[in-house]
Structures are given as structure tokens and as C-alpha cells.
């Protein structure tokens, strides 16, 4: 019997079967470690085959993934944690303020999903809280990302402004919903699909950062078609499997300019005749994006390939 994994708690997996029934499944022991450099051999979004035996339902086969998103694992013995598999798009909820989402975080996220060829949408939430300075920054960031080719939505999960654009973007797709704690991710999901009633934690005012409310990834069917994968609030998106020389490939505007560099192996850090550095000086590539690229590059290969 075939089904799709809709929830994972690490040892048990909820699988929505083609019949619509949801089964609680375990996985065959040999899946657990067999050469898989991840903490979780089965992820939300995986299409699996299930067999029923006297001990219950067991996942005995995972179909090939069309893509997946990872983050660095907290378990140091393994390489990465797969957040979700077989997704159509990634939606990153960010806030210009209350709390601030740094552009380095946004750019790491975008580079990661570019590496897996997953389209990304930026959702700027809490626009009802922004003052004049925040709104100017919102406009500047939106321009930067839209010029690169990323769709940007402006919403308020509190007032409902812009929610119809989010619904239109989610319809009939499998979407990973991500964002740092405190950006209003769960409130936004509740606004989009009021029946879900996800647990929402009030932002802790003392730090202007949120408490983690989502412990395990879970996939929720949407009444208007599609699924959303709600992921644990994440602080640092993992860039595993990314060679130093490849990082620039996942910044589309840098990759586009790189063909005009004097040296074919230009790192875009210090070389003469670098078309990327020239484009930054000419204002054609944003300084914040270039800063994110150099910070990721200079952290070096070791961090990403432990």
C-alpha cells in the first residue's frame, strides 16, 4: 500500500494512505542507519510503501525523492536532518522588525533551496506593526529580492491583510513553511486554514524572539487544495553538500555575472577583473546579498562538510 508521510516524531511516522486513512507506522530497522548520512531516514513528504504485519504497520520502501530540504543536525554524529521531501516550493516567513530577520539568514535559506532547485517565496509578515523606517526597509528588501526573481508577499496575520495572496500561492502545491521563531508562522497558517488551530505561542517580549512551538515537522492538507509542511523554528539553515566554489551558483544574480570575470575560477572575493565585485560597486548587486555570499564563503568548506 502506498502513502505519503504526513508526520514524523523520530520513531513513529503518520502515513496518509491513498484511501485517505492515516496509519501510524514504524520503519524497518535496516533503514535506520544504512549508509544514510542523515538523522532521519524517512521524512515528511516521502512517498512510501507500507505493509501490515502482526506487530502493526511498517514502512518497507521509500520511493525516490524529487527533492528535499535539510538543516544541520543537532546530533553531531550524523550529517543533517531532512526537514521535508518532494516539495513544490518553500515559503519563508520573515519580519523586518518584531523580531528582525537578518538578510544573512534569508540569503542562507534561499541559497539552500536554490541548491535543491526548489522555488522560494518570501512572506513579509507583521506589516501592521511597522513604523515608517520599517516600511522603507520593507520596500528596499522587496525590491532587492523581486529583482533577483523571488516572489515577495506583504501580509499581516493579525489583520488578515494580504492573506488571499498567500492562499493563491499555496493552492494545489506542497509547500514548506519556514521561518525563525517569533515571526508569526503558526498564526499565519491559522489565518490561511482556520481549522488547523496550530499551537501559537505569544512572542516573548523580553527578547523580542519567540519560543519554539513546533517540535516536529508535520504536513497538513489544505481545504482549498495542497499541503503545507510546518517545520520546527530554525536558527541556522544547514548548507551541507555545498562546495565553497559552488556557493556563488546559488545566488542567481552573482552566478549570472560570474561568466564575465577575468578568471574562470574567480571566487569573487579579491581577484582583479571580477565582474561580480564591479556589479556590487555599480549598484547592480545589492551589498547585503554580496555580504551574505562572502560570509558564507569565508566560513569555509569545513563548516558545511563535517
PDB file of C-alpha atoms in Angstrom:
ATOM      1  CA  UNK A   1       0.000   0.000   0.000  1.00  0.00           C
ATOM      2  CA  UNK A   2       1.284   3.449  -0.929  1.00  0.00           C
ATOM      3  CA  UNK A   3       1.001   6.581   1.125  1.00  0.00           C
ATOM      4  CA  UNK A   4       2.646   9.885   1.975  1.00  0.00           C
ATOM      5  CA  UNK A   5       4.343  10.609   5.298  1.00  0.00           C
ATOM      6  CA  UNK A   6       2.470  13.476   6.944  1.00  0.00           C
ATOM      7  CA  UNK A   7       4.083  13.482  10.386  1.00  0.00           C
ATOM      8  CA  UNK A   8       7.297  12.256  11.908  1.00  0.00           C
ATOM      9  CA  UNK A   9       8.180  12.111  15.581  1.00  0.00           C
ATOM     10  CA  UNK A  10      11.512  10.389  15.082  1.00  0.00           C
ATOM     11  CA  UNK A  11      10.394   6.825  15.781  1.00  0.00           C
ATOM     12  CA  UNK A  12       6.775   6.799  14.590  1.00  0.00           C
ATOM     13  CA  UNK A  13       5.514   8.080  11.244  1.00  0.00           C
ATOM     14  CA  UNK A  14       1.941   9.000  10.366  1.00  0.00           C
ATOM     15  CA  UNK A  15       1.262   7.953   6.771  1.00  0.00           C
ATOM     16  CA  UNK A  16      -1.790   9.159   4.834  1.00  0.00           C
ATOM     17  CA  UNK A  17      -2.695   6.240   2.603  1.00  0.00           C
ATOM     18  CA  UNK A  18      -4.186   6.592  -0.876  1.00  0.00           C
ATOM     19  CA  UNK A  19      -7.532   5.602   0.680  1.00  0.00           C
ATOM     20  CA  UNK A  20      -7.354   8.672   2.944  1.00  0.00           C
ATOM     21  CA  UNK A  21      -6.777   6.602   6.079  1.00  0.00           C
ATOM     22  CA  UNK A  22      -3.856   7.689   8.292  1.00  0.00           C
ATOM     23  CA  UNK A  23      -1.736   4.864   9.697  1.00  0.00           C
ATOM     24  CA  UNK A  24       0.837   5.047  12.484  1.00  0.00           C
ATOM     25  CA  UNK A  25       3.903   3.263  11.110  1.00  0.00           C
ATOM     26  CA  UNK A  26       7.350   2.231  12.214  1.00  0.00           C
ATOM     27  CA  UNK A  27      10.266   1.742   9.867  1.00  0.00           C
ATOM     28  CA  UNK A  28      12.188  -1.419   9.140  1.00  0.00           C
ATOM     29  CA  UNK A  29      15.313  -1.463  11.290  1.00  0.00           C
ATOM     30  CA  UNK A  30      17.732  -1.686   8.398  1.00  0.00           C
ATOM     31  CA  UNK A  31      16.579   1.695   7.023  1.00  0.00           C
ATOM     32  CA  UNK A  32      17.737   3.372  10.137  1.00  0.00           C
ATOM     33  CA  UNK A  33      21.452   3.580   9.507  1.00  0.00           C
ATOM     34  CA  UNK A  34      22.124   2.025   6.134  1.00  0.00           C
ATOM     35  CA  UNK A  35      24.620   4.483   4.690  1.00  0.00           C
ATOM     36  CA  UNK A  36      22.219   7.396   5.071  1.00  0.00           C
ATOM     37  CA  UNK A  37      24.084  10.459   6.312  1.00  0.00           C
ATOM     38  CA  UNK A  38      21.023  11.948   7.954  1.00  0.00           C
ATOM     39  CA  UNK A  39      19.437  11.660  11.359  1.00  0.00           C
ATOM     40  CA  UNK A  40      16.100  10.667   9.835  1.00  0.00           C
ATOM     41  CA  UNK A  41      15.914   8.108   7.023  1.00  0.00           C
ATOM     42  CA  UNK A  42      12.219   8.878   6.431  1.00  0.00           C
ATOM     43  CA  UNK A  43      10.954  12.450   6.142  1.00  0.00           C
ATOM     44  CA  UNK A  44       7.644  14.239   5.908  1.00  0.00           C
ATOM     45  CA  UNK A  45       6.613  14.261   2.242  1.00  0.00           C
ATOM     46  CA  UNK A  46       8.207  10.915   1.456  1.00  0.00           C
ATOM     47  CA  UNK A  47       6.108   8.585  -0.674  1.00  0.00           C
ATOM     48  CA  UNK A  48       6.363   5.167   0.965  1.00  0.00           C
ATOM     49  CA  UNK A  49       5.113   1.604   0.688  1.00  0.00           C
ATOM     50  CA  UNK A  50       3.598   0.158   3.838  1.00  0.00           C
ATOM     51  CA  UNK A  51       2.966  -3.423   4.798  1.00  0.00           C
ATOM     52  CA  UNK A  52       0.804  -4.585   7.673  1.00  0.00           C
ATOM     53  CA  UNK A  53       2.258  -7.357   9.821  1.00  0.00           C
ATOM     54  CA  UNK A  54       1.294  -8.750  13.244  1.00  0.00           C
ATOM     55  CA  UNK A  55       3.270  -6.006  15.002  1.00  0.00           C
ATOM     56  CA  UNK A  56       1.486  -3.226  13.095  1.00  0.00           C
ATOM     57  CA  UNK A  57       2.188  -1.093  10.031  1.00  0.00           C
ATOM     58  CA  UNK A  58       5.763  -0.972   8.750  1.00  0.00           C
ATOM     59  CA  UNK A  59       7.316   1.271   6.100  1.00  0.00           C
ATOM     60  CA  UNK A  60       9.367  -1.081   3.945  1.00  0.00           C
ATOM     61  CA  UNK A  61      10.208   1.077   0.937  1.00  0.00           C
ATOM     62  CA  UNK A  62      10.793   4.778   0.252  1.00  0.00           C
ATOM     63  CA  UNK A  63      10.265   5.988  -3.304  1.00  0.00           C
ATOM     64  CA  UNK A  64      12.949   8.139  -4.865  1.00  0.00           C
ATOM     65  CA  UNK A  65      12.697  11.779  -3.786  1.00  0.00           C
ATOM     66  CA  UNK A  66      12.363  14.513  -6.395  1.00  0.00           C
ATOM     67  CA  UNK A  67      13.977  16.909  -3.905  1.00  0.00           C
ATOM     68  CA  UNK A  68      14.400  17.556  -0.209  1.00  0.00           C
ATOM     69  CA  UNK A  69      15.319  20.320   2.207  1.00  0.00           C
ATOM     70  CA  UNK A  70      17.804  19.777   5.013  1.00  0.00           C
ATOM     71  CA  UNK A  71      19.066  21.576   8.053  1.00  0.00           C
ATOM     72  CA  UNK A  72      22.169  20.863  10.058  1.00  0.00           C
ATOM     73  CA  UNK A  73      21.518  18.280  12.690  1.00  0.00           C
ATOM     74  CA  UNK A  74      21.844  18.831  16.395  1.00  0.00           C
ATOM     75  CA  UNK A  75      23.033  15.225  16.563  1.00  0.00           C
ATOM     76  CA  UNK A  76      26.751  15.642  15.892  1.00  0.00           C
ATOM     77  CA  UNK A  77      27.335  12.066  14.777  1.00  0.00           C
ATOM     78  CA  UNK A  78      25.224  12.480  11.660  1.00  0.00           C
ATOM     79  CA  UNK A  79      25.334  14.984   8.886  1.00  0.00           C
ATOM     80  CA  UNK A  80      21.916  16.509   8.502  1.00  0.00           C
ATOM     81  CA  UNK A  81      18.244  16.392   9.273  1.00  0.00           C
ATOM     82  CA  UNK A  82      15.860  16.210   6.328  1.00  0.00           C
ATOM     83  CA  UNK A  83      13.045  18.679   7.007  1.00  0.00           C
ATOM     84  CA  UNK A  84      10.830  17.648   4.108  1.00  0.00           C
ATOM     85  CA  UNK A  85      10.904  15.755   0.828  1.00  0.00           C
ATOM     86  CA  UNK A  86       9.085  16.114  -2.512  1.00  0.00           C
ATOM     87  CA  UNK A  87       8.117  19.756  -2.057  1.00  0.00           C
ATOM     88  CA  UNK A  88       6.908  22.119  -4.800  1.00  0.00           C
ATOM     89  CA  UNK A  89       8.013  25.341  -3.145  1.00  0.00           C
ATOM     90  CA  UNK A  90       9.395  26.836   0.043  1.00  0.00           C
ATOM     91  CA  UNK A  91       7.755  29.775   1.764  1.00  0.00           C
ATOM     92  CA  UNK A  92       9.949  31.692   4.205  1.00  0.00           C
ATOM     93  CA  UNK A  93       8.103  33.890   6.682  1.00  0.00           C
ATOM     94  CA  UNK A  94      10.254  36.847   7.682  1.00  0.00           C
ATOM     95  CA  UNK A  95       9.817  40.057   9.651  1.00  0.00           C
ATOM     96  CA  UNK A  96      11.573  43.371   9.143  1.00  0.00           C
ATOM     97  CA  UNK A  97      11.064  44.017  12.869  1.00  0.00           C
ATOM     98  CA  UNK A  98       9.482  42.351  15.954  1.00  0.00           C
ATOM     99  CA  UNK A  99      11.816  40.416  15.672  1.00  0.00           C
ATOM    100  CA  UNK A 100      14.327  41.345  12.960  1.00  0.00           C
ATOM    101  CA  UNK A 101      15.058  38.586  10.433  1.00  0.00           C
ATOM    102  CA  UNK A 102      18.613  39.173   9.209  1.00  0.00           C
ATOM    103  CA  UNK A 103      19.314  39.263   5.485  1.00  0.00           C
ATOM    104  CA  UNK A 104      22.113  36.738   6.080  1.00  0.00           C
ATOM    105  CA  UNK A 105      19.522  34.281   7.385  1.00  0.00           C
ATOM    106  CA  UNK A 106      17.217  34.964   4.421  1.00  0.00           C
ATOM    107  CA  UNK A 107      20.080  34.523   1.958  1.00  0.00           C
ATOM    108  CA  UNK A 108      21.283  31.275   3.554  1.00  0.00           C
ATOM    109  CA  UNK A 109      17.758  29.927   3.278  1.00  0.00           C
ATOM    110  CA  UNK A 110      17.448  30.997  -0.356  1.00  0.00           C
ATOM    111  CA  UNK A 111      20.858  29.524  -1.232  1.00  0.00           C
ATOM    112  CA  UNK A 112      19.848  26.231   0.363  1.00  0.00           C
ATOM    113  CA  UNK A 113      16.605  25.946  -1.581  1.00  0.00           C
ATOM    114  CA  UNK A 114      18.358  27.033  -4.797  1.00  0.00           C
ATOM    115  CA  UNK A 115      20.779  24.145  -4.242  1.00  0.00           C
ATOM    116  CA  UNK A 116      17.801  21.770  -4.218  1.00  0.00           C
ATOM    117  CA  UNK A 117      16.079  23.589  -7.110  1.00  0.00           C
ATOM    118  CA  UNK A 118      13.031  24.434  -5.043  1.00  0.00           C
ATOM    119  CA  UNK A 119      11.306  27.748  -5.870  1.00  0.00           C
ATOM    120  CA  UNK A 120      11.061  30.118  -2.897  1.00  0.00           C
ATOM    121  CA  UNK A 121       8.579  32.795  -1.873  1.00  0.00           C
ATOM    122  CA  UNK A 122       9.325  35.400   0.820  1.00  0.00           C
ATOM    123  CA  UNK A 123       6.383  36.341   3.030  1.00  0.00           C
ATOM    124  CA  UNK A 124       6.945  39.550   4.993  1.00  0.00           C
ATOM    125  CA  UNK A 125       4.632  39.273   7.994  1.00  0.00           C
ATOM    126  CA  UNK A 126       3.516  41.742  10.727  1.00  0.00           C
ATOM    127  CA  UNK A 127       3.217  44.695   8.345  1.00  0.00           C
ATOM    128  CA  UNK A 128       0.597  46.116  10.749  1.00  0.00           C
ATOM    129  CA  UNK A 129       3.388  46.721  13.313  1.00  0.00           C
ATOM    130  CA  UNK A 130       5.832  48.578  11.079  1.00  0.00           C
ATOM    131  CA  UNK A 131       6.720  52.239  11.516  1.00  0.00           C
ATOM    132  CA  UNK A 132       7.971  54.500   8.728  1.00  0.00           C
ATOM    133  CA  UNK A 133      11.573  53.245   8.918  1.00  0.00           C
ATOM    134  CA  UNK A 134      10.435  49.614   8.904  1.00  0.00           C
ATOM    135  CA  UNK A 135       8.266  50.257   5.844  1.00  0.00           C
ATOM    136  CA  UNK A 136      11.182  51.863   3.990  1.00  0.00           C
ATOM    137  CA  UNK A 137      13.339  48.833   4.746  1.00  0.00           C
ATOM    138  CA  UNK A 138      10.485  46.542   3.687  1.00  0.00           C
ATOM    139  CA  UNK A 139      10.306  48.348   0.339  1.00  0.00           C
ATOM    140  CA  UNK A 140      14.076  48.147  -0.177  1.00  0.00           C
ATOM    141  CA  UNK A 141      14.271  44.427   0.646  1.00  0.00           C
ATOM    142  CA  UNK A 142      11.273  43.647  -1.553  1.00  0.00           C
ATOM    143  CA  UNK A 143      12.936  45.418  -4.464  1.00  0.00           C
ATOM    144  CA  UNK A 144      16.218  43.518  -3.955  1.00  0.00           C
ATOM    145  CA  UNK A 145      14.551  40.104  -3.897  1.00  0.00           C
ATOM    146  CA  UNK A 146      11.997  40.735  -6.634  1.00  0.00           C
ATOM    147  CA  UNK A 147      14.731  41.935  -8.993  1.00  0.00           C
ATOM    148  CA  UNK A 148      16.555  38.632  -8.448  1.00  0.00           C
ATOM    149  CA  UNK A 149      13.305  36.803  -9.251  1.00  0.00           C
ATOM    150  CA  UNK A 150      11.843  35.874  -5.873  1.00  0.00           C
ATOM    151  CA  UNK A 151       8.151  36.463  -5.271  1.00  0.00           C
ATOM    152  CA  UNK A 152       7.546  38.663  -2.200  1.00  0.00           C
ATOM    153  CA  UNK A 153       4.248  38.928  -0.319  1.00  0.00           C
ATOM    154  CA  UNK A 154       3.348  41.517   2.345  1.00  0.00           C
ATOM    155  CA  UNK A 155       0.920  40.248   4.965  1.00  0.00           C
ATOM    156  CA  UNK A 156      -0.441  40.670   8.447  1.00  0.00           C
ATOM    157  CA  UNK A 157      -1.611  37.510  10.160  1.00  0.00           C
ATOM    158  CA  UNK A 158      -3.269  39.796  12.735  1.00  0.00           C
ATOM    159  CA  UNK A 159      -5.421  41.926  10.416  1.00  0.00           C
ATOM    160  CA  UNK A 160      -5.664  39.471   7.514  1.00  0.00           C
ATOM    161  CA  UNK A 161      -4.157  41.902   5.021  1.00  0.00           C
ATOM    162  CA  UNK A 162      -2.553  40.074   2.071  1.00  0.00           C
ATOM    163  CA  UNK A 163      -3.736  36.625   3.179  1.00  0.00           C
ATOM    164  CA  UNK A 164      -5.532  35.999  -0.131  1.00  0.00           C
ATOM    165  CA  UNK A 165      -2.158  36.220  -1.927  1.00  0.00           C
ATOM    166  CA  UNK A 166      -0.739  33.556   0.387  1.00  0.00           C
ATOM    167  CA  UNK A 167      -3.745  31.294  -0.250  1.00  0.00           C
ATOM    168  CA  UNK A 168      -3.337  31.713  -4.034  1.00  0.00           C
ATOM    169  CA  UNK A 169       0.360  30.816  -3.792  1.00  0.00           C
ATOM    170  CA  UNK A 170      -0.322  27.703  -1.674  1.00  0.00           C
ATOM    171  CA  UNK A 171      -3.205  26.287  -3.712  1.00  0.00           C
ATOM    172  CA  UNK A 172      -2.591  22.736  -5.012  1.00  0.00           C
ATOM    173  CA  UNK A 173       1.098  22.718  -4.055  1.00  0.00           C
ATOM    174  CA  UNK A 174       3.209  21.068  -1.356  1.00  0.00           C
ATOM    175  CA  UNK A 175       4.814  23.998   0.436  1.00  0.00           C
ATOM    176  CA  UNK A 176       7.414  24.005   3.159  1.00  0.00           C
ATOM    177  CA  UNK A 177       6.597  26.762   5.621  1.00  0.00           C
ATOM    178  CA  UNK A 178       9.682  28.045   7.390  1.00  0.00           C
ATOM    179  CA  UNK A 179      10.841  30.940   9.471  1.00  0.00           C
ATOM    180  CA  UNK A 180      12.645  31.814  12.652  1.00  0.00           C
ATOM    181  CA  UNK A 181      10.720  31.554  15.894  1.00  0.00           C
ATOM    182  CA  UNK A 182       8.632  34.621  16.587  1.00  0.00           C
ATOM    183  CA  UNK A 183       7.846  35.691  13.015  1.00  0.00           C
ATOM    184  CA  UNK A 184       4.208  34.596  13.284  1.00  0.00           C
ATOM    185  CA  UNK A 185       4.447  31.467  11.174  1.00  0.00           C
ATOM    186  CA  UNK A 186       1.844  29.483  13.131  1.00  0.00           C
ATOM    187  CA  UNK A 187      -0.538  32.482  13.305  1.00  0.00           C
ATOM    188  CA  UNK A 188      -0.233  32.835   9.530  1.00  0.00           C
ATOM    189  CA  UNK A 189      -1.054  29.156   8.981  1.00  0.00           C
ATOM    190  CA  UNK A 190      -4.096  29.504  11.265  1.00  0.00           C
ATOM    191  CA  UNK A 191      -5.192  32.529   9.212  1.00  0.00           C
ATOM    192  CA  UNK A 192      -4.831  30.625   5.926  1.00  0.00           C
ATOM    193  CA  UNK A 193      -6.554  27.481   7.244  1.00  0.00           C
ATOM    194  CA  UNK A 194      -8.560  28.369  10.360  1.00  0.00           C
ATOM    195  CA  UNK A 195      -9.427  24.718  11.056  1.00  0.00           C
ATOM    196  CA  UNK A 196      -5.832  23.802  11.795  1.00  0.00           C
ATOM    197  CA  UNK A 197      -5.604  25.590  15.143  1.00  0.00           C
ATOM    198  CA  UNK A 198      -1.842  25.247  15.371  1.00  0.00           C
ATOM    199  CA  UNK A 199      -0.434  25.952  18.779  1.00  0.00           C
ATOM    200  CA  UNK A 200       0.619  29.580  18.808  1.00  0.00           C
ATOM    201  CA  UNK A 201       2.981  30.937  21.409  1.00  0.00           C
ATOM    202  CA  UNK A 202       2.900  34.610  22.222  1.00  0.00           C
ATOM    203  CA  UNK A 203       6.192  36.230  21.336  1.00  0.00           C
ATOM    204  CA  UNK A 204       8.298  36.657  24.455  1.00  0.00           C
ATOM    205  CA  UNK A 205       8.503  40.403  24.742  1.00  0.00           C
ATOM    206  CA  UNK A 206      11.633  40.419  26.866  1.00  0.00           C
ATOM    207  CA  UNK A 207      13.842  39.262  23.990  1.00  0.00           C
ATOM    208  CA  UNK A 208      11.586  40.005  21.015  1.00  0.00           C
ATOM    209  CA  UNK A 209      12.292  36.424  19.965  1.00  0.00           C
ATOM    210  CA  UNK A 210       9.760  33.641  20.017  1.00  0.00           C
ATOM    211  CA  UNK A 211       9.769  30.401  21.891  1.00  0.00           C
ATOM    212  CA  UNK A 212       9.918  27.278  19.751  1.00  0.00           C
ATOM    213  CA  UNK A 213       6.397  25.889  19.427  1.00  0.00           C
ATOM    214  CA  UNK A 214       6.826  23.351  16.633  1.00  0.00           C
ATOM    215  CA  UNK A 215       8.872  20.347  17.684  1.00  0.00           C
ATOM    216  CA  UNK A 216       8.422  18.013  14.711  1.00  0.00           C
ATOM    217  CA  UNK A 217       7.715  18.646  11.064  1.00  0.00           C
ATOM    218  CA  UNK A 218       4.139  17.934  10.086  1.00  0.00           C
ATOM    219  CA  UNK A 219       2.232  18.046   6.804  1.00  0.00           C
ATOM    220  CA  UNK A 220      -1.295  19.459   6.811  1.00  0.00           C
ATOM    221  CA  UNK A 221      -3.825  19.097   3.969  1.00  0.00           C
ATOM    222  CA  UNK A 222      -5.360  22.413   2.905  1.00  0.00           C
ATOM    223  CA  UNK A 223      -9.118  22.606   2.342  1.00  0.00           C
ATOM    224  CA  UNK A 224      -8.568  24.538  -0.920  1.00  0.00           C
ATOM    225  CA  UNK A 225      -6.015  22.006  -2.253  1.00  0.00           C
ATOM    226  CA  UNK A 226      -2.384  21.299  -1.451  1.00  0.00           C
ATOM    227  CA  UNK A 227      -0.387  20.682   1.696  1.00  0.00           C
ATOM    228  CA  UNK A 228       1.731  22.782   3.965  1.00  0.00           C
ATOM    229  CA  UNK A 229       4.693  21.370   5.837  1.00  0.00           C
ATOM    230  CA  UNK A 230       5.108  23.194   9.116  1.00  0.00           C
ATOM    231  CA  UNK A 231       8.727  22.940  10.211  1.00  0.00           C
ATOM    232  CA  UNK A 232      10.406  23.462  13.557  1.00  0.00           C
ATOM    233  CA  UNK A 233      11.565  27.064  14.019  1.00  0.00           C
ATOM    234  CA  UNK A 234      15.138  27.034  12.799  1.00  0.00           C
ATOM    235  CA  UNK A 235      18.033  29.299  13.637  1.00  0.00           C
ATOM    236  CA  UNK A 236      20.654  28.307  11.082  1.00  0.00           C
ATOM    237  CA  UNK A 237      19.786  26.721   7.809  1.00  0.00           C
ATOM    238  CA  UNK A 238      22.292  24.000   7.007  1.00  0.00           C
ATOM    239  CA  UNK A 239      24.385  24.230   3.888  1.00  0.00           C
ATOM    240  CA  UNK A 240      25.556  20.667   3.733  1.00  0.00           C
ATOM    241  CA  UNK A 241      26.764  19.238   0.403  1.00  0.00           C
ATOM    242  CA  UNK A 242      27.845  22.669  -0.798  1.00  0.00           C
ATOM    243  CA  UNK A 243      31.406  23.074  -2.024  1.00  0.00           C
ATOM    244  CA  UNK A 244      32.924  26.517  -1.429  1.00  0.00           C
ATOM    245  CA  UNK A 245      33.229  27.036  -5.180  1.00  0.00           C
ATOM    246  CA  UNK A 246      29.523  26.215  -5.614  1.00  0.00           C
ATOM    247  CA  UNK A 247      28.108  28.767  -3.177  1.00  0.00           C
ATOM    248  CA  UNK A 248      28.031  31.503  -5.824  1.00  0.00           C
ATOM    249  CA  UNK A 249      25.907  29.240  -8.059  1.00  0.00           C
ATOM    250  CA  UNK A 250      23.059  29.558  -5.556  1.00  0.00           C
ATOM    251  CA  UNK A 251      22.999  33.362  -5.709  1.00  0.00           C
ATOM    252  CA  UNK A 252      21.363  33.759  -9.156  1.00  0.00           C
ATOM    253  CA  UNK A 253      22.489  37.353  -9.702  1.00  0.00           C
ATOM    254  CA  UNK A 254      26.109  36.507  -8.795  1.00  0.00           C
ATOM    255  CA  UNK A 255      26.095  33.375 -10.958  1.00  0.00           C
ATOM    256  CA  UNK A 256      24.812  35.419 -13.904  1.00  0.00           C
ATOM    257  CA  UNK A 257      27.641  37.981 -13.633  1.00  0.00           C
ATOM    258  CA  UNK A 258      30.374  35.404 -12.944  1.00  0.00           C
ATOM    259  CA  UNK A 259      30.745  34.445 -16.620  1.00  0.00           C
ATOM    260  CA  UNK A 260      32.243  37.914 -17.254  1.00  0.00           C
ATOM    261  CA  UNK A 261      35.007  37.522 -14.643  1.00  0.00           C
ATOM    262  CA  UNK A 262      38.593  37.536 -15.929  1.00  0.00           C
ATOM    263  CA  UNK A 263      39.401  34.215 -14.233  1.00  0.00           C
ATOM    264  CA  UNK A 264      37.182  31.180 -14.726  1.00  0.00           C
ATOM    265  CA  UNK A 265      37.785  30.085 -11.109  1.00  0.00           C
ATOM    266  CA  UNK A 266      37.203  33.549  -9.644  1.00  0.00           C
ATOM    267  CA  UNK A 267      35.952  33.402  -6.043  1.00  0.00           C
ATOM    268  CA  UNK A 268      34.504  36.969  -6.299  1.00  0.00           C
ATOM    269  CA  UNK A 269      36.343  37.879  -3.096  1.00  0.00           C
ATOM    270  CA  UNK A 270      39.613  39.550  -4.111  1.00  0.00           C
ATOM    271  CA  UNK A 271      40.517  38.787  -7.746  1.00  0.00           C
ATOM    272  CA  UNK A 272      41.280  41.533 -10.271  1.00  0.00           C
ATOM    273  CA  UNK A 273      38.839  41.764 -13.149  1.00  0.00           C
ATOM    274  CA  UNK A 274      35.961  40.345 -11.086  1.00  0.00           C
ATOM    275  CA  UNK A 275      32.653  41.213 -12.746  1.00  0.00           C
ATOM    276  CA  UNK A 276      30.735  40.459  -9.539  1.00  0.00           C
ATOM    277  CA  UNK A 277      32.696  42.960  -7.414  1.00  0.00           C
ATOM    278  CA  UNK A 278      32.251  45.510 -10.212  1.00  0.00           C
ATOM    279  CA  UNK A 279      28.481  44.879 -10.240  1.00  0.00           C
ATOM    280  CA  UNK A 280      28.341  45.449  -6.468  1.00  0.00           C
ATOM    281  CA  UNK A 281      30.257  48.726  -6.877  1.00  0.00           C
ATOM    282  CA  UNK A 282      27.893  49.758  -9.679  1.00  0.00           C
ATOM    283  CA  UNK A 283      24.851  49.000  -7.522  1.00  0.00           C
ATOM    284  CA  UNK A 284      23.676  46.137  -9.750  1.00  0.00           C
ATOM    285  CA  UNK A 285      24.114  43.524  -6.999  1.00  0.00           C
ATOM    286  CA  UNK A 286      22.960  44.506  -3.529  1.00  0.00           C
ATOM    287  CA  UNK A 287      25.615  44.951  -0.861  1.00  0.00           C
ATOM    288  CA  UNK A 288      23.597  42.881   1.625  1.00  0.00           C
ATOM    289  CA  UNK A 289      23.456  39.920  -0.781  1.00  0.00           C
ATOM    290  CA  UNK A 290      27.177  40.196  -1.508  1.00  0.00           C
ATOM    291  CA  UNK A 291      27.898  40.361   2.234  1.00  0.00           C
ATOM    292  CA  UNK A 292      25.868  37.155   2.756  1.00  0.00           C
ATOM    293  CA  UNK A 293      27.802  35.451  -0.035  1.00  0.00           C
ATOM    294  CA  UNK A 294      31.215  36.424   1.347  1.00  0.00           C
ATOM    295  CA  UNK A 295      30.277  35.448   4.914  1.00  0.00           C
ATOM    296  CA  UNK A 296      29.142  32.013   3.735  1.00  0.00           C
ATOM    297  CA  UNK A 297      32.240  31.616   1.568  1.00  0.00           C
ATOM    298  CA  UNK A 298      34.665  32.658   4.276  1.00  0.00           C
ATOM    299  CA  UNK A 299      33.147  30.342   6.878  1.00  0.00           C
ATOM    300  CA  UNK A 300      34.638  27.742   4.624  1.00  0.00           C
ATOM    301  CA  UNK A 301      34.056  24.267   3.458  1.00  0.00           C
ATOM    302  CA  UNK A 302      34.732  22.650   6.795  1.00  0.00           C
ATOM    303  CA  UNK A 303      31.599  24.012   8.416  1.00  0.00           C
ATOM    304  CA  UNK A 304      29.375  22.600   5.684  1.00  0.00           C
ATOM    305  CA  UNK A 305      31.072  19.251   5.190  1.00  0.00           C
ATOM    306  CA  UNK A 306      31.635  17.880   8.675  1.00  0.00           C
TER     307      UNK A 306
END
